[in-house]
mmCIF file of C-alpha atoms in Angstrom:
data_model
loop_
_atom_site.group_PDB
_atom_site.id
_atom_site.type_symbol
_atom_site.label_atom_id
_atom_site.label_comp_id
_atom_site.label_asym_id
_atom_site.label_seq_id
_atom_site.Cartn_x
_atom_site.Cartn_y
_atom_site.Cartn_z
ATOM 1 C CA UNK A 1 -35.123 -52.519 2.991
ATOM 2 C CA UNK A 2 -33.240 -49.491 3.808
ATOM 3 C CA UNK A 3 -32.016 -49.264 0.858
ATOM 4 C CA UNK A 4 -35.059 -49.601 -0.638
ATOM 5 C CA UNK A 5 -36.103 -46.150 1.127
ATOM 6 C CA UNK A 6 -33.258 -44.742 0.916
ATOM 7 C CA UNK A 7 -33.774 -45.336 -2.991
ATOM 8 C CA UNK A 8 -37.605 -43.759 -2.700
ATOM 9 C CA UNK A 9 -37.200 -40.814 -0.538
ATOM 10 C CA UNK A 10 -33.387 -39.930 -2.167
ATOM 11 C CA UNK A 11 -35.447 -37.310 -4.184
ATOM 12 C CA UNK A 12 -37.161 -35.533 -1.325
ATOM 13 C CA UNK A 13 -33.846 -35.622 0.118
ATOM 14 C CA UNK A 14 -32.026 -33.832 -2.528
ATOM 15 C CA UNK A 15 -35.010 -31.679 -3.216
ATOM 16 C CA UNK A 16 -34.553 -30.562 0.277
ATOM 17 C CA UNK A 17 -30.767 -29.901 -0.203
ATOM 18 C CA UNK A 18 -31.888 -27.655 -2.670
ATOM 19 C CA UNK A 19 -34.235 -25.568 -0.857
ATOM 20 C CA UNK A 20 -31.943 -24.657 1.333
ATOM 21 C CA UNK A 21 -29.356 -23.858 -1.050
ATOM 22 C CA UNK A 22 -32.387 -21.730 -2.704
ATOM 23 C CA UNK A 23 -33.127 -19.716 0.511
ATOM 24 C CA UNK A 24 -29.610 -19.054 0.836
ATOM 25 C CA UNK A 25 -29.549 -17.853 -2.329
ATOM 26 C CA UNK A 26 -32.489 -15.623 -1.748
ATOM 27 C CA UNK A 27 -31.061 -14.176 1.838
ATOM 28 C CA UNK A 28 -27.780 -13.188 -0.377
ATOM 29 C CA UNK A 29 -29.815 -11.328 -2.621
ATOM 30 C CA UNK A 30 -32.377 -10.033 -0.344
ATOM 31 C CA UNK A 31 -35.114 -9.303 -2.597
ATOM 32 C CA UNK A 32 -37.904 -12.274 -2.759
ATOM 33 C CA UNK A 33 -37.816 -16.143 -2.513
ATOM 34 C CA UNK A 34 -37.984 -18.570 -4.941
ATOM 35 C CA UNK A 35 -37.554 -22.256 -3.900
ATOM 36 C CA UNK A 36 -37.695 -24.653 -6.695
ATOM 37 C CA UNK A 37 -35.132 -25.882 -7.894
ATOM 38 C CA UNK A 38 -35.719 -24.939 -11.974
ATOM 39 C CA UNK A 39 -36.097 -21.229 -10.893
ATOM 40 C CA UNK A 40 -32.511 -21.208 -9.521
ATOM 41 C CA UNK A 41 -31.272 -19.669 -12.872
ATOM 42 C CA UNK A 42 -33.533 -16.584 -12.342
ATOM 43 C CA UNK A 43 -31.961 -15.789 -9.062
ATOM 44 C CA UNK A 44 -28.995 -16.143 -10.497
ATOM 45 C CA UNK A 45 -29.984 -14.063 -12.986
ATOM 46 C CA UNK A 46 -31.083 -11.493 -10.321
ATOM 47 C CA UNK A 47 -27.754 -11.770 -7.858
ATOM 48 C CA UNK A 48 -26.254 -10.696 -11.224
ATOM 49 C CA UNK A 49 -28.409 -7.866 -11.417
ATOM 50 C CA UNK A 50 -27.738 -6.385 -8.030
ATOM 51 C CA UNK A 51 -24.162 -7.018 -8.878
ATOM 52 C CA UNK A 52 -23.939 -4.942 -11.801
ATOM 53 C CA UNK A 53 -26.196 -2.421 -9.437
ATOM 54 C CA UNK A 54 -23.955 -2.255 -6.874
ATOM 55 C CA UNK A 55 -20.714 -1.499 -9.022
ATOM 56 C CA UNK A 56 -23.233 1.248 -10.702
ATOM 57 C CA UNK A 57 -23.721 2.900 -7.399
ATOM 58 C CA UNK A 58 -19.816 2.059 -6.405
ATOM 59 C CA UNK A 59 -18.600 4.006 -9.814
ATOM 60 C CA UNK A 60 -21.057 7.120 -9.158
ATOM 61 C CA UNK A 61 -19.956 7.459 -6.216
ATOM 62 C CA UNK A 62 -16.402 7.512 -7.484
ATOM 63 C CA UNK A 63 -17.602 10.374 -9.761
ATOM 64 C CA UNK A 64 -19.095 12.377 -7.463
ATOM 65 C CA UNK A 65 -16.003 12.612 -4.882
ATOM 66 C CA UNK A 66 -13.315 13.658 -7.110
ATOM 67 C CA UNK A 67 -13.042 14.643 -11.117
ATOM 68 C CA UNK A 68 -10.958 12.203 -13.663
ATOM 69 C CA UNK A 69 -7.390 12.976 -12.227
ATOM 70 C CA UNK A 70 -5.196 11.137 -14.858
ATOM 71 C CA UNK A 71 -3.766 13.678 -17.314
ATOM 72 C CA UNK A 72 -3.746 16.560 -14.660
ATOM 73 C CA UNK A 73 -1.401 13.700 -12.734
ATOM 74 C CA UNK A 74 0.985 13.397 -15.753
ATOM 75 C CA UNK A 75 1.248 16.973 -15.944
ATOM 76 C CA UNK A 76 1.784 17.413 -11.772
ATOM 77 C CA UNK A 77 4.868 14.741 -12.173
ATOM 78 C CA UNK A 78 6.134 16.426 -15.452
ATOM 79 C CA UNK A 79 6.188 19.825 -13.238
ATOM 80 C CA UNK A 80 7.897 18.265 -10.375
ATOM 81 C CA UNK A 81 10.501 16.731 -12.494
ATOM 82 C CA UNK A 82 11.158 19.872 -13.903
ATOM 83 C CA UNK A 83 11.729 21.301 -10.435
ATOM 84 C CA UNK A 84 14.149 19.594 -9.706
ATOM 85 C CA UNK A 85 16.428 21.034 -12.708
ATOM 86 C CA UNK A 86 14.791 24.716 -12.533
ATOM 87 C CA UNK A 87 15.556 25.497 -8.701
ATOM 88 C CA UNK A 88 18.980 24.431 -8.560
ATOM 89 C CA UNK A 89 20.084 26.298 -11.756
ATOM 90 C CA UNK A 90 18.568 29.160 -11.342
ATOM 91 C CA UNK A 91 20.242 29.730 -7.993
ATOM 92 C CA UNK A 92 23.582 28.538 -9.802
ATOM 93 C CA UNK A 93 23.362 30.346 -12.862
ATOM 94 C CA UNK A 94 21.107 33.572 -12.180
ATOM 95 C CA UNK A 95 19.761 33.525 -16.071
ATOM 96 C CA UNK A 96 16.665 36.045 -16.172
ATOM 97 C CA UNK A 97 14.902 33.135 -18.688
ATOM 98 C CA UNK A 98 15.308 31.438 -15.338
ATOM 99 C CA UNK A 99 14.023 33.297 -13.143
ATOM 100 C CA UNK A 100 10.853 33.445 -14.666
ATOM 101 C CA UNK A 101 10.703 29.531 -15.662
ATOM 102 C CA UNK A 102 11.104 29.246 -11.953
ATOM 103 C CA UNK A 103 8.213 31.368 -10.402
ATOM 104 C CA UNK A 104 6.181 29.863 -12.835
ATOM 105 C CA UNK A 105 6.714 26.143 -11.987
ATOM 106 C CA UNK A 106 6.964 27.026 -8.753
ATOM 107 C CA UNK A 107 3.589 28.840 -8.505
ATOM 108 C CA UNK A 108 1.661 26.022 -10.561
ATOM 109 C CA UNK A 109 3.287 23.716 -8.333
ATOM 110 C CA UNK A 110 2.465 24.757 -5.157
ATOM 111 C CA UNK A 111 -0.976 25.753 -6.180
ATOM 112 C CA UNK A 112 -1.762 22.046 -7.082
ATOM 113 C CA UNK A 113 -0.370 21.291 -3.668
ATOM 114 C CA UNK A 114 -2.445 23.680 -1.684
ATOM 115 C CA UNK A 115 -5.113 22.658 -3.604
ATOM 116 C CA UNK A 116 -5.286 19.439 -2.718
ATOM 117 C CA UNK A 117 -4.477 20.464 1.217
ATOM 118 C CA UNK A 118 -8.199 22.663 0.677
ATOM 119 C CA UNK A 119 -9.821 19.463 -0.584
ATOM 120 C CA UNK A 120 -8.131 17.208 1.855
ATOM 121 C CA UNK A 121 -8.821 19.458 4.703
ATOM 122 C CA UNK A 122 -11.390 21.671 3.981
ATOM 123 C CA UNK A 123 -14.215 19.041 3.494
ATOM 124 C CA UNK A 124 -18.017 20.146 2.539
ATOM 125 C CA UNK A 125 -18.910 16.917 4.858
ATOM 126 C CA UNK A 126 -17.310 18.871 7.617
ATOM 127 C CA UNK A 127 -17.522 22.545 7.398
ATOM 128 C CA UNK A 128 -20.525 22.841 4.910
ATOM 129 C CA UNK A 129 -20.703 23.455 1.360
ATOM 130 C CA UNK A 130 -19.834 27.244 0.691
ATOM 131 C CA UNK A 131 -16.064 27.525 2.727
ATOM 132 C CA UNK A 132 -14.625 25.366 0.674
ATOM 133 C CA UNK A 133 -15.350 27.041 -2.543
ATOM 134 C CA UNK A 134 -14.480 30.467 -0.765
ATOM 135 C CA UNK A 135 -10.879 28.541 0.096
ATOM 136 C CA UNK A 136 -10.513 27.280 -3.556
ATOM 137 C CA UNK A 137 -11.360 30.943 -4.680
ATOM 138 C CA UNK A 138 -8.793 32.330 -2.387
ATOM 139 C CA UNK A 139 -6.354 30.153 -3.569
ATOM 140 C CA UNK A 140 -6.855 30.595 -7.195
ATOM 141 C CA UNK A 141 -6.530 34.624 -6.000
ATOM 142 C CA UNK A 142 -2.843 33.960 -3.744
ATOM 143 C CA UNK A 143 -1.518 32.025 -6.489
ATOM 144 C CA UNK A 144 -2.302 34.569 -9.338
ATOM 145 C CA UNK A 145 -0.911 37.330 -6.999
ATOM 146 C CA UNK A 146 2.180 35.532 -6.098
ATOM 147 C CA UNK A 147 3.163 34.759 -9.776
ATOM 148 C CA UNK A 148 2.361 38.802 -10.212
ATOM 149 C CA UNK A 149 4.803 39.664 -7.891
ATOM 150 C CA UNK A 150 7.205 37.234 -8.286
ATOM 151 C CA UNK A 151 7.562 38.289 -12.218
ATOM 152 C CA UNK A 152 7.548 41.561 -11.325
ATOM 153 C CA UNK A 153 10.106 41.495 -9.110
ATOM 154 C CA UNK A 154 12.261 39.212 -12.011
ATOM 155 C CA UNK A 155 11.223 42.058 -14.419
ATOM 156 C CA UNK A 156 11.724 45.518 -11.969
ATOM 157 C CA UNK A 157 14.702 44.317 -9.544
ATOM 158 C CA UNK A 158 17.512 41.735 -10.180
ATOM 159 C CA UNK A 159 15.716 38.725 -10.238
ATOM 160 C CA UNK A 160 15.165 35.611 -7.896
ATOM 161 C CA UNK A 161 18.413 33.383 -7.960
ATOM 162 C CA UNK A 162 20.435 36.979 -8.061
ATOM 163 C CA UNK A 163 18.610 37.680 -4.837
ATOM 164 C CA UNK A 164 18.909 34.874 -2.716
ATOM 165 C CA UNK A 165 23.052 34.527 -4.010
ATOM 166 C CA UNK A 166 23.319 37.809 -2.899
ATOM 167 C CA UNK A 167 21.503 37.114 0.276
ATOM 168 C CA UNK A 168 23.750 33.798 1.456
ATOM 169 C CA UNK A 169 26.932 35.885 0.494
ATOM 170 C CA UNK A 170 25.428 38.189 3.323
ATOM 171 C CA UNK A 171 28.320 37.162 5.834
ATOM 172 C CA UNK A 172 30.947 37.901 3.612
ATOM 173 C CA UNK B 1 -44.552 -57.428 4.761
ATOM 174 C CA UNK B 2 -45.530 -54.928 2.145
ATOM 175 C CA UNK B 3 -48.462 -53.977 4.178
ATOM 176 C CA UNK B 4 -45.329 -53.179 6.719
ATOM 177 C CA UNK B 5 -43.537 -51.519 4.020
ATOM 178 C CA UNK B 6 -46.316 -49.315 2.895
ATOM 179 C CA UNK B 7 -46.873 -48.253 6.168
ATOM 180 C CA UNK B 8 -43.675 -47.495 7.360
ATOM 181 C CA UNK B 9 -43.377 -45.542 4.273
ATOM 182 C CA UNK B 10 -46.495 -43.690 4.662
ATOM 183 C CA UNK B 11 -45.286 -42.893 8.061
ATOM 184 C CA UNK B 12 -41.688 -41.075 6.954
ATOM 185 C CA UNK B 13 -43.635 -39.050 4.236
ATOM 186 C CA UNK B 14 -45.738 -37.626 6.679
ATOM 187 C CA UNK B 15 -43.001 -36.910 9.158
ATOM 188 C CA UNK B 16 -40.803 -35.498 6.111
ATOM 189 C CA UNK B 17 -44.231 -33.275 4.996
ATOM 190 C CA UNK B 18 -43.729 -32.041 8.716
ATOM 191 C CA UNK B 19 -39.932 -31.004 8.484
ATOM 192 C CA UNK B 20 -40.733 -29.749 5.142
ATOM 193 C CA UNK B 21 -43.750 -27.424 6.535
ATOM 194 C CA UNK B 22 -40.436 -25.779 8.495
ATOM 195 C CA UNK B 23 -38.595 -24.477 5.236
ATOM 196 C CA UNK B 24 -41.941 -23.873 3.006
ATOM 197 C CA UNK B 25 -43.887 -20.695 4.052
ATOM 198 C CA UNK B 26 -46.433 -19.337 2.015
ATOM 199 C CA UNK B 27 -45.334 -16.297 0.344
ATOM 200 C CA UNK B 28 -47.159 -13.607 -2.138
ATOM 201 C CA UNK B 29 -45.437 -11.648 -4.747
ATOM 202 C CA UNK B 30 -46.605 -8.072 -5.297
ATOM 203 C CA UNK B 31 -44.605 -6.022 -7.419
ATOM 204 C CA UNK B 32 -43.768 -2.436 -6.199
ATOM 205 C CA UNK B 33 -42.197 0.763 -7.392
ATOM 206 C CA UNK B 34 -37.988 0.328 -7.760
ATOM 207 C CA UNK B 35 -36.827 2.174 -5.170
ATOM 208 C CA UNK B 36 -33.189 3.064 -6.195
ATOM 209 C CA UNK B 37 -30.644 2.585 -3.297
ATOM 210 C CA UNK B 38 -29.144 5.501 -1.618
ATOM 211 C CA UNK B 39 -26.223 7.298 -2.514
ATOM 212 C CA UNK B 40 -24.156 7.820 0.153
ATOM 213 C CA UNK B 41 -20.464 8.112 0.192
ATOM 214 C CA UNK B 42 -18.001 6.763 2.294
ATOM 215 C CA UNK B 43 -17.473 9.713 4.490
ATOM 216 C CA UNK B 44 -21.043 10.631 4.752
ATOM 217 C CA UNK B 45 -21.664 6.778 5.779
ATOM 218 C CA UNK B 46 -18.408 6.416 8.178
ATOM 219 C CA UNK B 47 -20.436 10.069 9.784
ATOM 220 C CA UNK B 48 -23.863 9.006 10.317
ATOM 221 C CA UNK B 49 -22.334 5.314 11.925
ATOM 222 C CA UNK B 50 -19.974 7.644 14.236
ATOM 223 C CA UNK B 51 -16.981 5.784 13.543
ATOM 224 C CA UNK B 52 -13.708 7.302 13.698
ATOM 225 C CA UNK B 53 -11.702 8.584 10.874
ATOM 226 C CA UNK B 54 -9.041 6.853 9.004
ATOM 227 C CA UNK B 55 -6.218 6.511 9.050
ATOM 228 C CA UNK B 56 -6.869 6.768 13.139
ATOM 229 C CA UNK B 57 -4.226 9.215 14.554
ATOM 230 C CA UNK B 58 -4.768 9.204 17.987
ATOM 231 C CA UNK B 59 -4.651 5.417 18.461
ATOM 232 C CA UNK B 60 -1.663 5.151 15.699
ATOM 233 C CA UNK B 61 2.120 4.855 16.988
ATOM 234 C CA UNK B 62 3.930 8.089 15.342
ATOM 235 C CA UNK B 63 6.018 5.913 12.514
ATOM 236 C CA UNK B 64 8.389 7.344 9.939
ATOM 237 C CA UNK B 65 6.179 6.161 6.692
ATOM 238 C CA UNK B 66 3.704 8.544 8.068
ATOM 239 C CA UNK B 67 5.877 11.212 9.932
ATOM 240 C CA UNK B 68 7.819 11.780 6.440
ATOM 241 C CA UNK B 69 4.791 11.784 4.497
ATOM 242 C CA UNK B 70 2.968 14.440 6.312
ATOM 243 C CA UNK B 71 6.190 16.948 6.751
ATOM 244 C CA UNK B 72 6.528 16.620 2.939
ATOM 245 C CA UNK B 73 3.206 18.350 2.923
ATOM 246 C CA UNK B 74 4.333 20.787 5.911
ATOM 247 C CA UNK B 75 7.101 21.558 3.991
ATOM 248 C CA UNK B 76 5.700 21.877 0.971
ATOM 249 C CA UNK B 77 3.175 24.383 2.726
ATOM 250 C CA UNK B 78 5.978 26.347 4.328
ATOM 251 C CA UNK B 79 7.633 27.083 1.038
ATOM 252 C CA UNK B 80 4.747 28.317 -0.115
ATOM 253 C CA UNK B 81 4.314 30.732 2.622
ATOM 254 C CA UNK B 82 7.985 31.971 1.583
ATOM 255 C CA UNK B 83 6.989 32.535 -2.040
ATOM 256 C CA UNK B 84 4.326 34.238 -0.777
ATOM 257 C CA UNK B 85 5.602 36.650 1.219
ATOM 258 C CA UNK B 86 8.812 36.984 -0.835
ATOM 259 C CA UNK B 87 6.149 37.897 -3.847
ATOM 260 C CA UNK B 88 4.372 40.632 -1.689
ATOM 261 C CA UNK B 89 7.871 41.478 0.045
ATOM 262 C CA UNK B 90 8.317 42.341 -3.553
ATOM 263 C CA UNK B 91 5.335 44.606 -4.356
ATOM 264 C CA UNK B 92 4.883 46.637 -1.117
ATOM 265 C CA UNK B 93 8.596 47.297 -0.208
ATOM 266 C CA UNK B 94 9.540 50.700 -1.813
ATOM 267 C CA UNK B 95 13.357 50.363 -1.627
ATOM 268 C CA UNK B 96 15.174 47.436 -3.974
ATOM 269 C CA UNK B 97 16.099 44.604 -2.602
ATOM 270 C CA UNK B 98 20.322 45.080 -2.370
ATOM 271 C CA UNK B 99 19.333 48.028 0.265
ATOM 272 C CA UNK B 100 17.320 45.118 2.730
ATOM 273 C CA UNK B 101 20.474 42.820 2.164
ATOM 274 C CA UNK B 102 22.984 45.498 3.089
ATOM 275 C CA UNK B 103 20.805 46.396 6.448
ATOM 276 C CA UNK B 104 21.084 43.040 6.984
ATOM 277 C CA UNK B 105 24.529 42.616 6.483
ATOM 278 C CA UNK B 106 25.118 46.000 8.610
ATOM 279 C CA UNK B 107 22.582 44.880 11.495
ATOM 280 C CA UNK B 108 25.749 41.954 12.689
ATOM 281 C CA UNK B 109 23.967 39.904 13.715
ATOM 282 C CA UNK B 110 26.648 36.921 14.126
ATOM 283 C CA UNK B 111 27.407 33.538 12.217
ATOM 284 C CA UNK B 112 25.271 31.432 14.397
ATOM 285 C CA UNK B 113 22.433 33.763 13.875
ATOM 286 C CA UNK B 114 22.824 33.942 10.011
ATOM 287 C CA UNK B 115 23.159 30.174 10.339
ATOM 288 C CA UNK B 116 19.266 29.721 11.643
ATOM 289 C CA UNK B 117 18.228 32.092 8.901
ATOM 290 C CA UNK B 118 19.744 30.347 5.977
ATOM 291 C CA UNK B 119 18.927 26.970 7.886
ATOM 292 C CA UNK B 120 14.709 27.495 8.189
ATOM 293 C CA UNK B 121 15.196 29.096 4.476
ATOM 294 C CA UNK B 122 17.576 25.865 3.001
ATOM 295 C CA UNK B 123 16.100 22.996 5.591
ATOM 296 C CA UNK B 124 12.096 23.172 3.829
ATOM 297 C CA UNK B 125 13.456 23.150 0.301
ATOM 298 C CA UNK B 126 15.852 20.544 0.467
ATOM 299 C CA UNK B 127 13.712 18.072 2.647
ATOM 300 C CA UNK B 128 10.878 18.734 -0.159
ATOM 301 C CA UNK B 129 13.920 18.177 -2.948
ATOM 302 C CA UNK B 130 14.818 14.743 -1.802
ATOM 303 C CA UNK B 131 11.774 13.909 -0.497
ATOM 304 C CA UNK B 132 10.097 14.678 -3.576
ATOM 305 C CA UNK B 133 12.904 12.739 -5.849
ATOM 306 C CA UNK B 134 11.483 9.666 -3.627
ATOM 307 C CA UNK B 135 8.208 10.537 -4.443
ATOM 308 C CA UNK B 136 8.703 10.476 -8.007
ATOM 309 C CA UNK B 137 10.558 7.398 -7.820
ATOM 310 C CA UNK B 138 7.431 5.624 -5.812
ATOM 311 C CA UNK B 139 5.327 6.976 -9.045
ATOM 312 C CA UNK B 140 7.491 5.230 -11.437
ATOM 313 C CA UNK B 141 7.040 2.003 -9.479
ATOM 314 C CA UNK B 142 9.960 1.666 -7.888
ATOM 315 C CA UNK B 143 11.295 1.504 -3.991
ATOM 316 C CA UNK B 144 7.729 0.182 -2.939
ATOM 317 C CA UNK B 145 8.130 -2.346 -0.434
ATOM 318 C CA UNK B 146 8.414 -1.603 3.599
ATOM 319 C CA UNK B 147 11.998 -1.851 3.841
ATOM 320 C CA UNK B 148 13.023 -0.253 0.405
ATOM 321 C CA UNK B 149 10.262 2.823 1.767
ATOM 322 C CA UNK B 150 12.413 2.617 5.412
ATOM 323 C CA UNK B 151 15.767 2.436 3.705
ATOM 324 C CA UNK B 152 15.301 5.518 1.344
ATOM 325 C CA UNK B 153 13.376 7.150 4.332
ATOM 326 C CA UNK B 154 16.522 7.185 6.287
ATOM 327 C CA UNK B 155 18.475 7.810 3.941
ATOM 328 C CA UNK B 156 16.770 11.167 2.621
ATOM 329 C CA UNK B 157 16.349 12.271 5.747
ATOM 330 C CA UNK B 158 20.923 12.029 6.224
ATOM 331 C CA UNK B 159 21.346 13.394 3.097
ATOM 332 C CA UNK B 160 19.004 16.581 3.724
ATOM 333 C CA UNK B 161 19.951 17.213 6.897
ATOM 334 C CA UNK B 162 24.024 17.147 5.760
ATOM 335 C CA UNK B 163 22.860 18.922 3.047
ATOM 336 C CA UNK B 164 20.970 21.516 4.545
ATOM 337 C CA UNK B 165 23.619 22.414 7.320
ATOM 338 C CA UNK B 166 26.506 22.489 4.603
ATOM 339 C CA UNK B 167 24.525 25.281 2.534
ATOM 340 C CA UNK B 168 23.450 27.184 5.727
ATOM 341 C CA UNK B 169 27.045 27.683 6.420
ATOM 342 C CA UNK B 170 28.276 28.292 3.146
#
């Protein structure tokens, strides 16, 4: 006998499983309900909607907190590498090629350094949107100056790694 | 005993309509304009919530990963300052640079003196010289882990300061 109803009600049973896999369904996705059973491929259909949505929203985003960074990147580490021959030598050797190889790196380094200290620190979210353009501009006008002065002290005086070996020989 | 049947039968429907009436509400569709989502980003979001920033200084212990990250950048900032005035040094002093030397040099002003000069000159550079070798070996891939990061950590930070005390009195 019980099995009997078990037998006869087993598909209201189920159906009910369904629904409230179906509501579950429709909480996730937020958006309307839909409980039979055959319409369960539609919200399927719409979770993957507001999936590709979300990584839509997730990419602009992306885009609109910092510019494509990947070949500038390469170019940062090829300049860094390159540091690390140019300063040593040209303190060693005190070659006027040098000495201009070396403000040069050195001034495109540290730009790209300070220039991500103004983004890091000087945030539009925090100070508003005009000081940090003012700080990138000011940057962009102390790094052009310094690589002024720097070559034309290489090109007027002795040079850079003549100066500072003639400096640290100062308690001779 | 199907009259029994039936009726028992009759009766679970009608108590299953009644649990059913719980999940089934009656529901209209009306369609409406798409309203795209907001675009916030993470700051603006973390802002308008009030929650604190992150990585969250004031509640984090001072650890090397983090102290040796952040003087790279101090360092890195100091040298620029020396370029910087070392460029306008350049422009706006009238007299070549041998004469400032030789004042120096005639001023006396003792080794241990000279020492701290040549020290806060060498000390910035060759922190951000090793410092930045590990740097550039982290982009290649390499010395990732914690204790590889610790062990290199230490070991920079011996080998700049031996370093930086041998050239100051040289």
């Amino acid at each position: 006998m019980a099995l009997s109803l078990m037998l006869r009600n087993g598909t209201k049973l189920r159906g009910i499983a369904g629904l409230q896999k179906c509501t579950f369904n429709v909480q996730k996705t937020q958006n309307f309900t839909q409980f039979l059973n055959q319409d369960n491929y539609k919200t399927l259909s719409l979770v993957n909607k507001c999936k590709t949505q979300f990584i839509n929203v997730a990419q602009q985003s992306k885009r609109n907190m910092s510019a494509d960074h990947g070949k500038l990147w390469t170019l940062e580490k090829i300049v860094s590498l390159a540091l690390l021959g140019i300063v040593p030598a040209t303190f060693l050797f005190c070659n006027p090629l040098l000495d201009d190889l070396f403000a040069l790196a050195t001034v495109i380094h540290f730009h790209w350094g300070l220039e991500a200290c103004v983004i890091d620190y000087i945030r539009p979210i925090i100070v508003g949107p005009v000081l940090p353009k003012i700080a990138l501009l000011l940057l962009y006008v102390i790094s052009a100056t310094t690589l002024g002065g720097l070559l034309y002290f290489n090109h007027t005086q002795i040079g850079i790694g003549r100066a500072f070996r003639q400096f640290w020989c100062i308690s001779e | 005993m199907a009259l029994l049947l039936r009726l028992t039968g009759n009766q679970l429907l009608r108590h299953q309509s009644k649990t059913l009436c719980k999940f089934v509400r009656p529901v209209t569709l009306k369609p409406s304009q798409y309203v795209p989502p907001v675009q916030m980003g993470h700051d603006e979001r973390n802002m308008k919530l009030g929650r604190p920033q992150s990585p969250h200084l004031t509640i984090y212990k001072p650890q090397l990963t983090a102290m040796l990250s952040i003087s790279h950048r101090a360092t890195g900032i100091v040298l620029a300052g020396y370029a910087v005035m070392f460029s306008l040094a350049a422009v706006w002093l009238e007299c070549p640079i041998e004469y400032y030397i030789e004042q120096i040099r005639c001023a006396e002003l003792g080794p241990a003196c000279i020492f701290g000069i040549k020290f806060t000159l060498a000390f910035p550079l060759l922190y951000h010289f090793w410092n930045g070798i590990r740097h550039l070996l982290w982009d290649t891939g390499r010395f990732l882990t914690i204790k590889e990061v610790y062990l290199t950590g230490w070991t920079m930070l011996a080998v700049t300061i031996a370093s930086a005390i041998v050239l100051s009195g040289y």
